[in-house]
């Protein structure tokens, strides 16, 4: 299937709520650091562009993508963040390891969303090769980190609007 050359991270900035009073935790995998740091930069910049105070953005590292869920749980348990963004990159190799890691992180982030009253945002890139990862971490298809930040802001806003 051919993939069009579209920036998947474009969004309507006029429809974004302000992130001025929101606090965010960002958990970043150290594995595939070139990609995960690009994802972080995208998320961080998008949060700030939408009003988040840089002092209200906490960044913590975990060794690999599989550890994102535990890192996210720690962030929720030991800080007062309004949302946790989990950023990682898994590139398919020759063994089933890819499938186990991707399934584990997907299920783990889903479970965190069910167990906590704050949103946990799935910012895991799963690709067949490094070029596909680069294309989605600031390349021709945008930056999944931007998308994760937009989702975090919107989900916090939704939660706040329902509490009133």
CSV table of C-alpha atoms in Angstrom, one decimal:
chain,number,residue,atom,x,y,z
A,1,UNK,CA,0.0,0.0,0.0
A,2,UNK,CA,1.5,3.3,-1.0
A,3,UNK,CA,1.7,6.0,1.6
A,4,UNK,CA,0.9,9.6,0.5
A,5,UNK,CA,3.4,12.3,1.3
A,6,UNK,CA,1.2,14.0,3.8
A,7,UNK,CA,2.1,15.7,7.0
A,8,UNK,CA,0.0,13.7,9.4
A,9,UNK,CA,0.7,16.0,12.3
A,10,UNK,CA,-1.2,19.1,10.8
A,11,UNK,CA,-4.0,20.3,13.1
A,12,UNK,CA,-6.3,23.2,13.3
A,13,UNK,CA,-4.6,25.5,15.9
A,14,UNK,CA,-7.8,27.6,16.2
A,15,UNK,CA,-9.7,24.5,17.7
A,16,UNK,CA,-7.1,23.9,20.4
A,17,UNK,CA,-7.8,24.6,24.0
A,18,UNK,CA,-5.2,26.5,26.0
A,19,UNK,CA,-2.7,24.3,27.9
A,20,UNK,CA,-1.7,27.3,30.1
A,21,UNK,CA,-2.9,25.7,33.4
A,22,UNK,CA,-2.1,22.1,32.5
A,23,UNK,CA,0.8,19.9,33.7
A,24,UNK,CA,2.3,17.2,31.6
A,25,UNK,CA,4.6,14.2,32.2
A,26,UNK,CA,6.5,12.9,29.2
A,27,UNK,CA,8.1,9.5,29.5
A,28,UNK,CA,10.7,8.9,26.8
A,29,UNK,CA,12.4,5.6,25.8
A,30,UNK,CA,16.2,5.7,25.5
A,31,UNK,CA,16.1,3.0,22.9
A,32,UNK,CA,16.2,4.4,19.3
A,33,UNK,CA,17.3,7.7,20.9
A,34,UNK,CA,17.6,9.6,17.6
A,35,UNK,CA,13.9,9.0,17.0
A,36,UNK,CA,12.6,9.3,20.6
A,37,UNK,CA,14.4,12.7,21.2
A,38,UNK,CA,12.8,14.0,18.0
A,39,UNK,CA,9.4,12.8,19.2
A,40,UNK,CA,10.1,14.6,22.6
A,41,UNK,CA,11.1,17.8,20.8
A,42,UNK,CA,7.9,17.7,18.8
A,43,UNK,CA,5.7,17.1,21.9
A,44,UNK,CA,7.5,19.7,24.0
A,45,UNK,CA,7.3,22.4,21.4
A,46,UNK,CA,3.6,21.7,20.6
A,47,UNK,CA,2.7,21.9,24.3
A,48,UNK,CA,4.6,25.2,24.7
A,49,UNK,CA,3.1,26.6,21.5
A,50,UNK,CA,-0.3,25.9,22.9
A,51,UNK,CA,0.3,27.7,26.2
A,52,UNK,CA,1.9,25.1,28.5
A,53,UNK,CA,4.5,26.5,30.9
A,54,UNK,CA,7.8,24.8,30.4
A,55,UNK,CA,8.1,24.4,34.2
A,56,UNK,CA,4.9,22.3,34.0
A,57,UNK,CA,6.4,19.7,31.7
A,58,UNK,CA,8.3,16.9,33.4
A,59,UNK,CA,10.6,14.6,31.2
A,60,UNK,CA,11.7,11.2,32.5
A,61,UNK,CA,13.5,8.4,30.7
A,62,UNK,CA,13.0,4.7,30.7
A,63,UNK,CA,15.4,2.2,29.1
A,64,UNK,CA,13.2,0.9,26.4
A,65,UNK,CA,9.7,1.1,25.0
A,66,UNK,CA,8.4,-1.8,27.0
A,67,UNK,CA,9.1,0.2,30.2
A,68,UNK,CA,7.0,3.1,29.0
A,69,UNK,CA,4.0,1.8,30.9
A,70,UNK,CA,5.8,1.5,34.3
A,71,UNK,CA,7.4,4.9,33.7
A,72,UNK,CA,3.9,6.3,33.0
A,73,UNK,CA,2.5,4.7,36.2
A,74,UNK,CA,5.4,6.2,38.2
A,75,UNK,CA,4.7,9.6,36.7
A,76,UNK,CA,1.0,9.4,37.7
A,77,UNK,CA,1.7,8.0,41.2
A,78,UNK,CA,4.5,10.4,42.2
A,79,UNK,CA,3.7,13.7,40.4
A,80,UNK,CA,0.6,15.9,40.0
A,81,UNK,CA,0.5,15.9,36.2
A,82,UNK,CA,-2.8,16.1,34.3
A,83,UNK,CA,-1.6,13.8,31.5
A,84,UNK,CA,1.2,11.5,30.7
A,85,UNK,CA,2.7,11.2,27.2
A,86,UNK,CA,4.5,7.9,26.5
A,87,UNK,CA,7.0,8.2,23.6
A,88,UNK,CA,9.0,5.4,22.1
A,89,UNK,CA,10.0,3.7,18.9
A,90,UNK,CA,10.1,0.0,18.0
A,91,UNK,CA,11.5,-1.0,14.6
A,92,UNK,CA,10.7,-4.5,13.4
A,93,UNK,CA,13.6,-6.9,13.2
A,94,UNK,CA,13.9,-10.6,12.3
A,95,UNK,CA,12.4,-12.0,15.5
A,96,UNK,CA,8.9,-11.8,17.1
A,97,UNK,CA,10.3,-9.5,19.8
A,98,UNK,CA,8.7,-6.5,17.9
A,99,UNK,CA,5.3,-8.0,18.3
A,100,UNK,CA,5.6,-8.7,22.0
A,101,UNK,CA,6.9,-5.2,22.8
A,102,UNK,CA,4.3,-3.5,20.7
A,103,UNK,CA,1.5,-5.6,22.2
A,104,UNK,CA,2.7,-5.1,25.7
A,105,UNK,CA,3.0,-1.3,25.4
A,106,UNK,CA,-0.4,-1.0,23.7
A,107,UNK,CA,-2.1,-3.1,26.4
A,108,UNK,CA,-0.2,-1.3,29.1
A,109,UNK,CA,-1.1,2.2,28.0
A,110,UNK,CA,-4.7,1.1,27.6
A,111,UNK,CA,-4.8,-0.4,31.1
A,112,UNK,CA,-3.3,2.8,32.6
A,113,UNK,CA,-6.1,4.8,30.9
A,114,UNK,CA,-8.6,2.5,32.5
A,115,UNK,CA,-7.0,2.6,36.0
A,116,UNK,CA,-6.3,6.3,36.3
A,117,UNK,CA,-8.5,9.4,35.9
A,118,UNK,CA,-5.8,11.2,33.8
A,119,UNK,CA,-5.1,10.4,30.2
A,120,UNK,CA,-2.0,8.4,29.1
A,121,UNK,CA,-1.2,9.1,25.5
A,122,UNK,CA,0.2,6.4,23.2
A,123,UNK,CA,3.1,8.0,21.3
A,124,UNK,CA,4.8,4.8,20.2
A,125,UNK,CA,6.1,4.6,16.6
A,126,UNK,CA,6.1,1.0,15.3
A,127,UNK,CA,7.8,0.8,11.9
A,128,UNK,CA,9.5,-1.7,9.6
A,129,UNK,CA,12.7,0.3,9.3
A,130,UNK,CA,14.6,3.4,10.5
A,131,UNK,CA,13.5,5.5,7.5
A,132,UNK,CA,9.9,5.0,8.3
A,133,UNK,CA,10.6,6.1,11.9
A,134,UNK,CA,12.4,9.2,10.8
A,135,UNK,CA,9.6,10.1,8.4
A,136,UNK,CA,7.2,10.0,11.5
A,137,UNK,CA,9.5,11.8,13.9
A,138,UNK,CA,9.8,15.2,12.2
A,139,UNK,CA,10.1,13.9,8.6
A,140,UNK,CA,7.7,13.9,5.6
A,141,UNK,CA,4.8,12.5,7.6
A,142,UNK,CA,5.1,15.0,10.5
A,143,UNK,CA,6.0,14.2,14.1
A,144,UNK,CA,4.1,11.7,16.2
A,145,UNK,CA,5.3,13.7,19.2
A,146,UNK,CA,3.2,16.7,18.0
A,147,UNK,CA,0.2,14.5,17.6
A,148,UNK,CA,0.6,13.0,21.1
A,149,UNK,CA,0.8,16.5,22.6
A,150,UNK,CA,-2.3,17.7,20.8
A,151,UNK,CA,-4.1,14.6,22.0
A,152,UNK,CA,-2.9,15.2,25.6
A,153,UNK,CA,-4.2,18.8,25.6
A,154,UNK,CA,-7.5,17.8,24.2
A,155,UNK,CA,-8.0,14.9,26.6
A,156,UNK,CA,-7.1,17.0,29.7
A,157,UNK,CA,-9.5,19.7,28.5
A,158,UNK,CA,-12.3,17.1,28.0
A,159,UNK,CA,-11.8,15.7,31.5
A,160,UNK,CA,-11.8,19.2,33.0
A,161,UNK,CA,-15.0,20.1,31.1
A,162,UNK,CA,-16.8,17.0,32.5
A,163,UNK,CA,-15.7,17.7,36.1
A,164,UNK,CA,-17.5,21.1,36.2
